[in-house]
Short mmCIF file of N, CA and C in Angstrom, two decimals:
data_model
loop_
_atom_site.label_atom_id
_atom_site.label_comp_id
_atom_site.label_asym_id
_atom_site.label_seq_id
_atom_site.Cartn_x
_atom_site.Cartn_y
_atom_site.Cartn_z
N MET F 914 11.09 8.09 15.70
CA MET F 914 10.15 8.32 16.74
C MET F 914 10.91 8.43 18.07
N PRO F 915 11.17 9.63 18.50
CA PRO F 915 11.97 9.82 19.71
C PRO F 915 11.29 9.27 20.97
N TYR F 916 9.98 9.05 20.93
CA TYR F 916 9.28 8.56 22.11
C TYR F 916 9.35 7.04 22.25
N LEU F 917 9.84 6.33 21.23
CA LEU F 917 9.98 4.88 21.35
C LEU F 917 11.24 4.56 22.15
N THR F 918 11.08 3.75 23.17
CA THR F 918 12.22 3.34 23.98
C THR F 918 12.94 2.19 23.30
N ALA F 919 14.11 1.86 23.81
CA ALA F 919 14.86 0.71 23.28
C ALA F 919 14.03 -0.57 23.44
N ALA F 920 13.33 -0.69 24.55
CA ALA F 920 12.48 -1.87 24.77
C ALA F 920 11.32 -1.91 23.78
N ASP F 921 10.73 -0.75 23.48
CA ASP F 921 9.66 -0.69 22.48
C ASP F 921 10.18 -1.16 21.12
N VAL F 922 11.30 -0.62 20.72
CA VAL F 922 11.88 -0.97 19.42
C VAL F 922 12.21 -2.46 19.37
N GLU F 923 12.80 -2.98 20.43
CA GLU F 923 13.15 -4.40 20.48
C GLU F 923 11.90 -5.28 20.35
N ALA F 924 10.85 -4.93 21.08
CA ALA F 924 9.60 -5.70 21.01
C ALA F 924 8.97 -5.61 19.62
N PHE F 925 8.98 -4.41 19.05
CA PHE F 925 8.39 -4.20 17.74
C PHE F 925 9.14 -4.99 16.66
N VAL F 926 10.46 -4.87 16.67
CA VAL F 926 11.28 -5.57 15.67
C VAL F 926 11.12 -7.09 15.80
N ALA F 927 11.05 -7.58 17.03
CA ALA F 927 10.92 -9.02 17.26
C ALA F 927 9.62 -9.59 16.71
N GLY F 928 8.61 -8.75 16.57
CA GLY F 928 7.32 -9.24 16.07
C GLY F 928 7.28 -9.56 14.59
N TRP F 929 8.22 -9.04 13.83
CA TRP F 929 8.22 -9.25 12.38
C TRP F 929 8.91 -10.57 12.08
N GLN F 930 8.14 -11.65 12.20
CA GLN F 930 8.68 -13.01 12.15
C GLN F 930 8.55 -13.72 10.81
N LYS F 931 7.82 -13.14 9.87
CA LYS F 931 7.51 -13.88 8.64
C LYS F 931 8.22 -13.27 7.44
N PRO F 932 9.39 -13.83 7.07
CA PRO F 932 10.05 -13.34 5.85
C PRO F 932 9.36 -13.92 4.61
N VAL F 933 9.19 -13.09 3.60
CA VAL F 933 8.54 -13.51 2.35
C VAL F 933 9.35 -12.98 1.18
N GLN F 934 9.65 -13.86 0.24
CA GLN F 934 10.29 -13.44 -1.01
C GLN F 934 9.37 -13.84 -2.15
N LEU F 935 9.13 -12.89 -3.05
CA LEU F 935 8.21 -13.11 -4.15
C LEU F 935 8.84 -12.67 -5.47
N ALA F 936 8.57 -13.44 -6.50
CA ALA F 936 9.05 -13.12 -7.84
C ALA F 936 8.03 -12.24 -8.55
N ARG F 937 8.47 -11.61 -9.60
CA ARG F 937 7.59 -10.78 -10.42
C ARG F 937 6.35 -11.58 -10.83
N HIS F 938 5.20 -10.96 -10.74
CA HIS F 938 3.88 -11.51 -11.07
C HIS F 938 3.30 -12.42 -9.99
N ASP F 939 4.08 -12.77 -8.95
CA ASP F 939 3.51 -13.55 -7.85
C ASP F 939 2.47 -12.71 -7.12
N PHE F 940 1.60 -13.39 -6.40
CA PHE F 940 0.58 -12.72 -5.59
C PHE F 940 0.91 -12.86 -4.11
N LEU F 941 0.81 -11.76 -3.40
CA LEU F 941 0.91 -11.81 -1.94
C LEU F 941 -0.43 -12.27 -1.38
N ILE F 942 -1.51 -11.78 -1.97
CA ILE F 942 -2.87 -12.21 -1.60
C ILE F 942 -3.76 -12.12 -2.84
N ARG F 943 -4.71 -13.02 -2.90
CA ARG F 943 -5.70 -13.03 -3.98
C ARG F 943 -7.08 -12.77 -3.39
N PRO F 944 -8.00 -12.29 -4.23
CA PRO F 944 -9.36 -12.11 -3.73
C PRO F 944 -9.90 -13.42 -3.17
N GLY F 945 -10.61 -13.31 -2.05
CA GLY F 945 -11.17 -14.50 -1.41
C GLY F 945 -10.32 -15.04 -0.28
N GLN F 946 -9.04 -14.69 -0.24
CA GLN F 946 -8.17 -15.11 0.86
C GLN F 946 -8.32 -14.12 2.01
N VAL F 947 -8.09 -14.59 3.22
CA VAL F 947 -8.13 -13.72 4.39
C VAL F 947 -6.70 -13.28 4.71
N GLU F 948 -6.54 -11.99 4.91
CA GLU F 948 -5.22 -11.41 5.22
C GLU F 948 -4.97 -11.52 6.73
N HIS F 949 -3.91 -12.23 7.10
CA HIS F 949 -3.57 -12.41 8.51
C HIS F 949 -2.32 -11.63 8.92
N HIS F 950 -1.63 -11.05 7.95
CA HIS F 950 -0.36 -10.37 8.23
C HIS F 950 -0.33 -8.98 7.62
N LEU F 951 0.41 -8.13 8.27
CA LEU F 951 0.79 -6.82 7.74
C LEU F 951 2.24 -6.98 7.31
N TYR F 952 2.60 -6.42 6.17
CA TYR F 952 3.95 -6.60 5.63
C TYR F 952 4.69 -5.29 5.49
N PHE F 953 5.95 -5.35 5.79
CA PHE F 953 6.89 -4.26 5.54
C PHE F 953 7.64 -4.63 4.27
N VAL F 954 7.63 -3.74 3.28
CA VAL F 954 8.33 -3.99 2.02
C VAL F 954 9.78 -3.56 2.21
N ALA F 955 10.67 -4.54 2.25
CA ALA F 955 12.10 -4.25 2.38
C ALA F 955 12.70 -3.93 1.02
N GLU F 956 12.15 -4.57 0.00
CA GLU F 956 12.67 -4.39 -1.37
C GLU F 956 11.58 -4.79 -2.35
N GLY F 957 11.51 -4.07 -3.47
CA GLY F 957 10.57 -4.43 -4.51
C GLY F 957 9.43 -3.44 -4.68
N VAL F 958 8.50 -3.82 -5.56
CA VAL F 958 7.32 -3.01 -5.86
C VAL F 958 6.13 -3.95 -6.05
N LEU F 959 5.00 -3.56 -5.45
CA LEU F 959 3.77 -4.34 -5.55
C LEU F 959 2.62 -3.41 -5.89
N ARG F 960 1.56 -3.96 -6.45
CA ARG F 960 0.35 -3.17 -6.70
C ARG F 960 -0.82 -3.82 -5.99
N ILE F 961 -1.72 -2.98 -5.51
CA ILE F 961 -2.97 -3.42 -4.90
C ILE F 961 -4.06 -3.11 -5.92
N PHE F 962 -4.85 -4.11 -6.27
CA PHE F 962 -5.90 -3.84 -7.25
C PHE F 962 -7.18 -4.59 -6.93
N LEU F 963 -8.25 -4.03 -7.45
CA LEU F 963 -9.57 -4.62 -7.33
C LEU F 963 -9.95 -5.19 -8.70
N PRO F 964 -10.06 -6.50 -8.81
CA PRO F 964 -10.47 -7.06 -10.11
C PRO F 964 -11.98 -6.96 -10.27
N VAL F 965 -12.39 -6.35 -11.36
CA VAL F 965 -13.81 -6.29 -11.71
C VAL F 965 -13.96 -6.93 -13.08
N ALA F 966 -15.17 -7.06 -13.54
CA ALA F 966 -15.44 -7.83 -14.76
C ALA F 966 -14.62 -7.37 -15.96
N THR F 967 -14.46 -6.06 -16.12
CA THR F 967 -13.83 -5.57 -17.35
C THR F 967 -12.39 -5.10 -17.18
N GLU F 968 -11.92 -4.98 -15.92
CA GLU F 968 -10.58 -4.45 -15.72
C GLU F 968 -10.07 -4.75 -14.32
N GLU F 969 -8.84 -4.41 -14.10
CA GLU F 969 -8.23 -4.47 -12.77
C GLU F 969 -7.99 -3.03 -12.35
N ILE F 970 -8.69 -2.58 -11.32
CA ILE F 970 -8.58 -1.19 -10.90
C ILE F 970 -7.50 -1.07 -9.83
N CYS F 971 -6.44 -0.39 -10.18
CA CYS F 971 -5.32 -0.21 -9.27
C CYS F 971 -5.70 0.81 -8.19
N VAL F 972 -5.55 0.40 -6.93
CA VAL F 972 -5.92 1.31 -5.83
C VAL F 972 -4.72 1.73 -4.99
N GLY F 973 -3.55 1.15 -5.24
CA GLY F 973 -2.38 1.55 -4.47
C GLY F 973 -1.15 0.74 -4.83
N PHE F 974 -0.05 1.15 -4.22
CA PHE F 974 1.24 0.52 -4.47
C PHE F 974 1.98 0.34 -3.16
N GLY F 975 2.87 -0.64 -3.13
CA GLY F 975 3.80 -0.82 -2.03
C GLY F 975 5.20 -0.84 -2.62
N TYR F 976 6.13 -0.24 -1.92
CA TYR F 976 7.53 -0.20 -2.37
C TYR F 976 8.40 -0.10 -1.14
N ALA F 977 9.69 -0.18 -1.31
CA ALA F 977 10.62 -0.25 -0.18
C ALA F 977 10.32 0.83 0.85
N GLY F 978 10.21 0.39 2.09
CA GLY F 978 9.97 1.31 3.19
C GLY F 978 8.51 1.54 3.52
N THR F 979 7.60 0.85 2.84
CA THR F 979 6.18 1.03 3.10
C THR F 979 5.58 -0.25 3.69
N LEU F 980 4.39 -0.10 4.25
CA LEU F 980 3.61 -1.22 4.75
C LEU F 980 2.54 -1.56 3.73
N ILE F 981 2.21 -2.86 3.64
CA ILE F 981 1.20 -3.28 2.68
C ILE F 981 0.44 -4.49 3.21
N CYS F 982 -0.84 -4.51 2.91
CA CYS F 982 -1.70 -5.67 3.14
C CYS F 982 -3.06 -5.32 2.56
N SER F 983 -3.93 -6.32 2.51
CA SER F 983 -5.32 -6.04 2.18
C SER F 983 -5.95 -5.60 3.50
N PHE F 984 -5.93 -4.30 3.74
CA PHE F 984 -6.26 -3.76 5.07
C PHE F 984 -7.67 -4.11 5.54
N PRO F 985 -8.71 -4.00 4.71
CA PRO F 985 -10.05 -4.38 5.20
C PRO F 985 -10.08 -5.84 5.68
N SER F 986 -9.43 -6.72 4.95
CA SER F 986 -9.38 -8.12 5.35
C SER F 986 -8.57 -8.30 6.63
N PHE F 987 -7.45 -7.61 6.73
CA PHE F 987 -6.58 -7.69 7.91
C PHE F 987 -7.33 -7.23 9.17
N VAL F 988 -8.07 -6.15 9.06
CA VAL F 988 -8.77 -5.58 10.21
C VAL F 988 -10.02 -6.38 10.57
N GLU F 989 -10.79 -6.76 9.56
CA GLU F 989 -12.09 -7.38 9.81
C GLU F 989 -12.09 -8.90 9.76
N GLY F 990 -10.99 -9.50 9.29
CA GLY F 990 -10.90 -10.96 9.23
C GLY F 990 -11.81 -11.59 8.19
N ARG F 991 -12.19 -10.79 7.19
CA ARG F 991 -13.07 -11.31 6.14
C ARG F 991 -12.26 -11.52 4.86
N PRO F 992 -12.78 -12.30 3.93
CA PRO F 992 -12.05 -12.51 2.68
C PRO F 992 -11.76 -11.20 1.96
N SER F 993 -10.62 -11.12 1.36
CA SER F 993 -10.20 -9.91 0.66
C SER F 993 -10.94 -9.75 -0.66
N ASP F 994 -11.29 -8.51 -0.95
CA ASP F 994 -11.81 -8.18 -2.28
C ASP F 994 -10.66 -7.85 -3.22
N TYR F 995 -9.50 -7.56 -2.64
CA TYR F 995 -8.35 -7.06 -3.39
C TYR F 995 -7.33 -8.15 -3.65
N ALA F 996 -6.48 -7.87 -4.62
CA ALA F 996 -5.31 -8.69 -4.89
C ALA F 996 -4.08 -7.80 -4.72
N ILE F 997 -3.00 -8.42 -4.27
CA ILE F 997 -1.72 -7.72 -4.21
C ILE F 997 -0.74 -8.55 -5.02
N GLN F 998 -0.21 -7.92 -6.09
CA GLN F 998 0.66 -8.62 -7.02
C GLN F 998 2.00 -7.91 -7.11
N VAL F 999 3.04 -8.71 -7.27
CA VAL F 999 4.40 -8.20 -7.34
C VAL F 999 4.69 -7.67 -8.75
N LEU F 1000 5.20 -6.44 -8.81
CA LEU F 1000 5.62 -5.86 -10.09
C LEU F 1000 7.13 -6.01 -10.30
N ARG F 1001 7.87 -5.98 -9.21
CA ARG F 1001 9.32 -6.24 -9.22
C ARG F 1001 9.63 -7.17 -8.07
N ARG F 1002 10.56 -8.08 -8.28
CA ARG F 1002 10.95 -9.03 -7.23
C ARG F 1002 10.96 -8.32 -5.89
N SER F 1003 10.32 -8.94 -4.90
CA SER F 1003 10.12 -8.26 -3.63
C SER F 1003 10.52 -9.14 -2.45
N ARG F 1004 10.99 -8.46 -1.43
CA ARG F 1004 11.34 -9.08 -0.16
C ARG F 1004 10.58 -8.33 0.92
N LEU F 1005 9.80 -9.09 1.71
CA LEU F 1005 8.94 -8.49 2.73
C LEU F 1005 9.15 -9.18 4.08
N LEU F 1006 8.74 -8.48 5.12
CA LEU F 1006 8.68 -9.06 6.46
C LEU F 1006 7.25 -8.89 6.95
N GLY F 1007 6.68 -9.96 7.51
CA GLY F 1007 5.31 -9.91 7.97
C GLY F 1007 5.19 -10.00 9.48
N ILE F 1008 4.13 -9.37 9.98
CA ILE F 1008 3.78 -9.44 11.39
C ILE F 1008 2.30 -9.80 11.46
N SER F 1009 1.95 -10.73 12.34
CA SER F 1009 0.56 -11.17 12.41
C SER F 1009 -0.31 -10.13 13.09
N ARG F 1010 -1.58 -10.19 12.79
CA ARG F 1010 -2.55 -9.29 13.43
C ARG F 1010 -2.53 -9.49 14.94
N ALA F 1011 -2.47 -10.74 15.38
CA ALA F 1011 -2.45 -11.02 16.82
C ALA F 1011 -1.25 -10.38 17.48
N THR F 1012 -0.10 -10.41 16.83
CA THR F 1012 1.10 -9.79 17.39
C THR F 1012 0.96 -8.28 17.42
N VAL F 1013 0.43 -7.69 16.36
CA VAL F 1013 0.21 -6.24 16.34
C VAL F 1013 -0.69 -5.84 17.50
N LEU F 1014 -1.80 -6.53 17.67
CA LEU F 1014 -2.74 -6.19 18.74
C LEU F 1014 -2.09 -6.35 20.12
N ALA F 1015 -1.31 -7.39 20.30
CA ALA F 1015 -0.62 -7.60 21.59
C ALA F 1015 0.37 -6.47 21.85
N LEU F 1016 1.10 -6.06 20.83
CA LEU F 1016 2.06 -4.96 20.99
C LEU F 1016 1.35 -3.65 21.33
N LEU F 1017 0.22 -3.40 20.68
CA LEU F 1017 -0.53 -2.18 20.95
C LEU F 1017 -1.06 -2.15 22.39
N GLU F 1018 -1.43 -3.31 22.91
CA GLU F 1018 -1.93 -3.40 24.28
C GLU F 1018 -0.81 -3.25 25.31
N SER F 1019 0.35 -3.82 25.02
CA SER F 1019 1.40 -3.87 26.03
C SER F 1019 2.43 -2.75 25.95
N HIS F 1020 2.42 -1.99 24.86
CA HIS F 1020 3.42 -0.93 24.67
C HIS F 1020 2.71 0.36 24.23
N PRO F 1021 2.42 1.26 25.17
CA PRO F 1021 1.72 2.50 24.83
C PRO F 1021 2.45 3.34 23.77
N ASN F 1022 3.76 3.29 23.74
CA ASN F 1022 4.50 4.07 22.74
C ASN F 1022 4.33 3.48 21.34
N ILE F 1023 4.23 2.17 21.26
CA ILE F 1023 3.97 1.53 19.96
C ILE F 1023 2.54 1.87 19.53
N ALA F 1024 1.62 1.90 20.48
CA ALA F 1024 0.23 2.29 20.16
C ALA F 1024 0.20 3.72 19.63
N ARG F 1025 0.99 4.59 20.22
CA ARG F 1025 1.08 5.98 19.75
C ARG F 1025 1.64 6.04 18.33
N PHE F 1026 2.70 5.26 18.08
CA PHE F 1026 3.29 5.18 16.74
C PHE F 1026 2.24 4.67 15.74
N TRP F 1027 1.52 3.60 16.10
CA TRP F 1027 0.50 3.02 15.23
C TRP F 1027 -0.58 4.04 14.91
N ARG F 1028 -1.05 4.76 15.93
CA ARG F 1028 -2.08 5.78 15.73
C ARG F 1028 -1.58 6.86 14.76
N THR F 1029 -0.34 7.28 14.92
CA THR F 1029 0.24 8.29 14.03
C THR F 1029 0.28 7.77 12.59
N GLU F 1030 0.68 6.52 12.42
CA GLU F 1030 0.72 5.93 11.08
C GLU F 1030 -0.68 5.81 10.48
N MET F 1031 -1.65 5.44 11.28
CA MET F 1031 -3.03 5.33 10.80
C MET F 1031 -3.57 6.70 10.41
N GLU F 1032 -3.22 7.73 11.18
CA GLU F 1032 -3.64 9.08 10.83
C GLU F 1032 -3.05 9.50 9.49
N ARG F 1033 -1.78 9.21 9.28
CA ARG F 1033 -1.13 9.52 7.99
C ARG F 1033 -1.82 8.77 6.85
N ALA F 1034 -2.16 7.51 7.10
CA ALA F 1034 -2.83 6.71 6.08
C ALA F 1034 -4.20 7.28 5.73
N VAL F 1035 -4.94 7.73 6.73
CA VAL F 1035 -6.26 8.31 6.47
C VAL F 1035 -6.12 9.60 5.66
N VAL F 1036 -5.16 10.44 6.01
CA VAL F 1036 -4.93 11.66 5.24
C VAL F 1036 -4.61 11.30 3.79
N GLY F 1037 -3.75 10.28 3.60
CA GLY F 1037 -3.41 9.84 2.24
C GLY F 1037 -4.63 9.35 1.48
N ARG F 1038 -5.52 8.63 2.15
CA ARG F 1038 -6.73 8.13 1.50
C ARG F 1038 -7.65 9.29 1.12
N ILE F 1039 -7.73 10.29 1.97
CA ILE F 1039 -8.57 11.46 1.65
C ILE F 1039 -8.00 12.18 0.43
N GLU F 1040 -6.68 12.35 0.39
CA GLU F 1040 -6.05 12.95 -0.79
C GLU F 1040 -6.35 12.12 -2.04
N ARG F 1041 -6.31 10.82 -1.90
CA ARG F 1041 -6.61 9.92 -3.02
C ARG F 1041 -8.06 10.09 -3.47
N GLU F 1042 -8.98 10.21 -2.53
CA GLU F 1042 -10.38 10.44 -2.89
C GLU F 1042 -10.55 11.73 -3.67
N ILE F 1043 -9.87 12.76 -3.24
CA ILE F 1043 -9.92 14.04 -3.96
C ILE F 1043 -9.44 13.84 -5.39
N ASP F 1044 -8.32 13.12 -5.53
CA ASP F 1044 -7.80 12.85 -6.87
C ASP F 1044 -8.86 12.21 -7.75
N LEU F 1045 -9.55 11.21 -7.21
CA LEU F 1045 -10.54 10.47 -8.00
C LEU F 1045 -11.76 11.30 -8.34
N LEU F 1046 -12.05 12.30 -7.52
CA LEU F 1046 -13.22 13.13 -7.76
C LEU F 1046 -12.96 14.25 -8.77
N LEU F 1047 -11.70 14.54 -9.03
CA LEU F 1047 -11.40 15.60 -9.98
C LEU F 1047 -11.74 15.15 -11.39
N PRO F 1048 -12.52 15.93 -12.12
CA PRO F 1048 -12.92 15.50 -13.46
C PRO F 1048 -11.80 15.63 -14.49
N GLU F 1049 -10.81 16.47 -14.23
CA GLU F 1049 -9.78 16.71 -15.23
C GLU F 1049 -8.59 15.76 -15.04
N PRO F 1050 -8.31 14.91 -16.03
CA PRO F 1050 -7.18 13.99 -15.92
C PRO F 1050 -5.85 14.71 -15.64
N GLN F 1051 -5.65 15.88 -16.22
CA GLN F 1051 -4.40 16.60 -16.01
C GLN F 1051 -4.21 16.95 -14.53
N ARG F 1052 -5.27 17.37 -13.87
CA ARG F 1052 -5.17 17.71 -12.45
C ARG F 1052 -4.88 16.48 -11.60
N ARG F 1053 -5.49 15.34 -11.95
CA ARG F 1053 -5.20 14.11 -11.22
C ARG F 1053 -3.74 13.75 -11.37
N LEU F 1054 -3.22 13.85 -12.59
CA LEU F 1054 -1.81 13.56 -12.85
C LEU F 1054 -0.90 14.53 -12.11
N ASP F 1055 -1.21 15.80 -12.14
CA ASP F 1055 -0.37 16.80 -11.46
C ASP F 1055 -0.33 16.57 -9.97
N ARG F 1056 -1.46 16.23 -9.37
CA ARG F 1056 -1.48 15.96 -7.92
C ARG F 1056 -0.63 14.74 -7.57
N LEU F 1057 -0.69 13.71 -8.40
CA LEU F 1057 0.13 12.52 -8.14
C LEU F 1057 1.62 12.85 -8.29
N ARG F 1058 1.95 13.61 -9.31
CA ARG F 1058 3.36 14.02 -9.49
C ARG F 1058 3.87 14.81 -8.28
N THR F 1059 3.02 15.65 -7.73
CA THR F 1059 3.41 16.45 -6.57
C THR F 1059 3.55 15.58 -5.32
N ARG F 1060 2.59 14.71 -5.11
CA ARG F 1060 2.54 13.90 -3.89
C ARG F 1060 3.49 12.71 -3.93
N SER F 1061 3.64 12.06 -5.06
CA SER F 1061 4.41 10.82 -5.15
C SER F 1061 5.21 10.73 -6.45
N PRO F 1062 6.13 11.65 -6.67
CA PRO F 1062 6.86 11.64 -7.94
C PRO F 1062 7.69 10.37 -8.16
N HIS F 1063 8.10 9.73 -7.09
CA HIS F 1063 8.91 8.51 -7.19
C HIS F 1063 8.16 7.37 -7.88
N LEU F 1064 6.83 7.36 -7.86
CA LEU F 1064 6.08 6.28 -8.50
C LEU F 1064 6.38 6.17 -9.98
N PHE F 1065 6.70 7.30 -10.61
CA PHE F 1065 6.94 7.30 -12.05
C PHE F 1065 8.24 6.59 -12.42
N GLN F 1066 9.13 6.40 -11.44
CA GLN F 1066 10.36 5.64 -11.66
C GLN F 1066 10.18 4.17 -11.29
N LEU F 1067 9.18 3.87 -10.47
CA LEU F 1067 9.01 2.51 -9.94
C LEU F 1067 7.96 1.67 -10.64
N VAL F 1068 6.89 2.32 -11.10
CA VAL F 1068 5.69 1.61 -11.52
C VAL F 1068 5.47 1.77 -13.02
N PRO F 1069 5.17 0.67 -13.74
CA PRO F 1069 4.84 0.79 -15.15
C PRO F 1069 3.67 1.74 -15.38
N ARG F 1070 3.73 2.48 -16.47
CA ARG F 1070 2.74 3.51 -16.79
C ARG F 1070 1.30 2.99 -16.83
N LYS F 1071 1.12 1.76 -17.30
CA LYS F 1071 -0.26 1.25 -17.40
C LYS F 1071 -0.92 1.14 -16.02
N TYR F 1072 -0.15 0.86 -14.98
CA TYR F 1072 -0.70 0.79 -13.63
C TYR F 1072 -0.92 2.18 -13.05
N ILE F 1073 -0.05 3.10 -13.39
CA ILE F 1073 -0.27 4.50 -12.98
C ILE F 1073 -1.54 5.03 -13.63
N ALA F 1074 -1.74 4.70 -14.90
CA ALA F 1074 -2.96 5.14 -15.59
C ALA F 1074 -4.19 4.56 -14.90
N SER F 1075 -4.17 3.29 -14.57
CA SER F 1075 -5.30 2.67 -13.87
C SER F 1075 -5.52 3.35 -12.53
N TYR F 1076 -4.46 3.63 -11.80
CA TYR F 1076 -4.54 4.30 -10.50
C TYR F 1076 -5.18 5.68 -10.63
N LEU F 1077 -4.89 6.35 -11.73
CA LEU F 1077 -5.44 7.69 -11.98
C LEU F 1077 -6.80 7.64 -12.67
N ARG F 1078 -7.29 6.42 -12.94
CA ARG F 1078 -8.58 6.22 -13.60
C ARG F 1078 -8.63 6.89 -14.96
N MET F 1079 -7.62 6.56 -15.77
CA MET F 1079 -7.57 7.02 -17.15
C MET F 1079 -6.93 5.92 -17.99
N THR F 1080 -7.04 6.04 -19.28
CA THR F 1080 -6.42 5.06 -20.16
C THR F 1080 -4.91 5.34 -20.26
N PRO F 1081 -4.13 4.33 -20.59
CA PRO F 1081 -2.70 4.57 -20.80
C PRO F 1081 -2.45 5.61 -21.90
N GLU F 1082 -3.34 5.64 -22.90
CA GLU F 1082 -3.20 6.61 -23.99
C GLU F 1082 -3.38 8.04 -23.47
N THR F 1083 -4.36 8.23 -22.60
CA THR F 1083 -4.57 9.56 -22.00
C THR F 1083 -3.35 9.97 -21.20
N LEU F 1084 -2.83 9.06 -20.41
CA LEU F 1084 -1.63 9.35 -19.61
C LEU F 1084 -0.46 9.73 -20.53
N SER F 1085 -0.26 9.00 -21.59
CA SER F 1085 0.83 9.32 -22.53
C SER F 1085 0.64 10.71 -23.15
N ARG F 1086 -0.58 11.02 -23.50
CA ARG F 1086 -0.86 12.32 -24.10
C ARG F 1086 -0.61 13.47 -23.12
N LEU F 1087 -0.90 13.25 -21.84
CA LEU F 1087 -0.74 14.31 -20.83
C LEU F 1087 0.70 14.52 -20.40
N ARG F 1088 1.52 13.53 -20.49
CA ARG F 1088 2.90 13.63 -20.02
C ARG F 1088 3.60 14.71 -20.74
#
């Protein structure tokens, strides 16, 4: 981001005060907990899922270089409906909501960066909605391969199948 000054970068980096290390199968957040931090994934792989009576519906992933949290809980301060579980040993850095808001108020360039990231996230969510609306499993798989081919090296197939709203058997047959 060429518009971020050295002071912006220094303030932004200083806000990430919460180091977290998690082992495989650990939870970053469980349903019912309130999310107070946004996390940067320095290393590892995590899945975001919605537990329902008959299954765990995978709605997203976090991996090195991405941000992760139960966003509705983080923004609204309400208990999370989602769980975030570690698939591979992970190392994260967290920043509190209060710190994010303070940075957005005091640093217009950081606010610009945040807005850009939120716009990218919304576009990604719209693409995800399109994927879910497609009736053909092959088209859903093809779109994911085009958009995020790296997931196939990082994430076990059963979670990719859940993310694509198909059975693992269907995913195996389509590959």
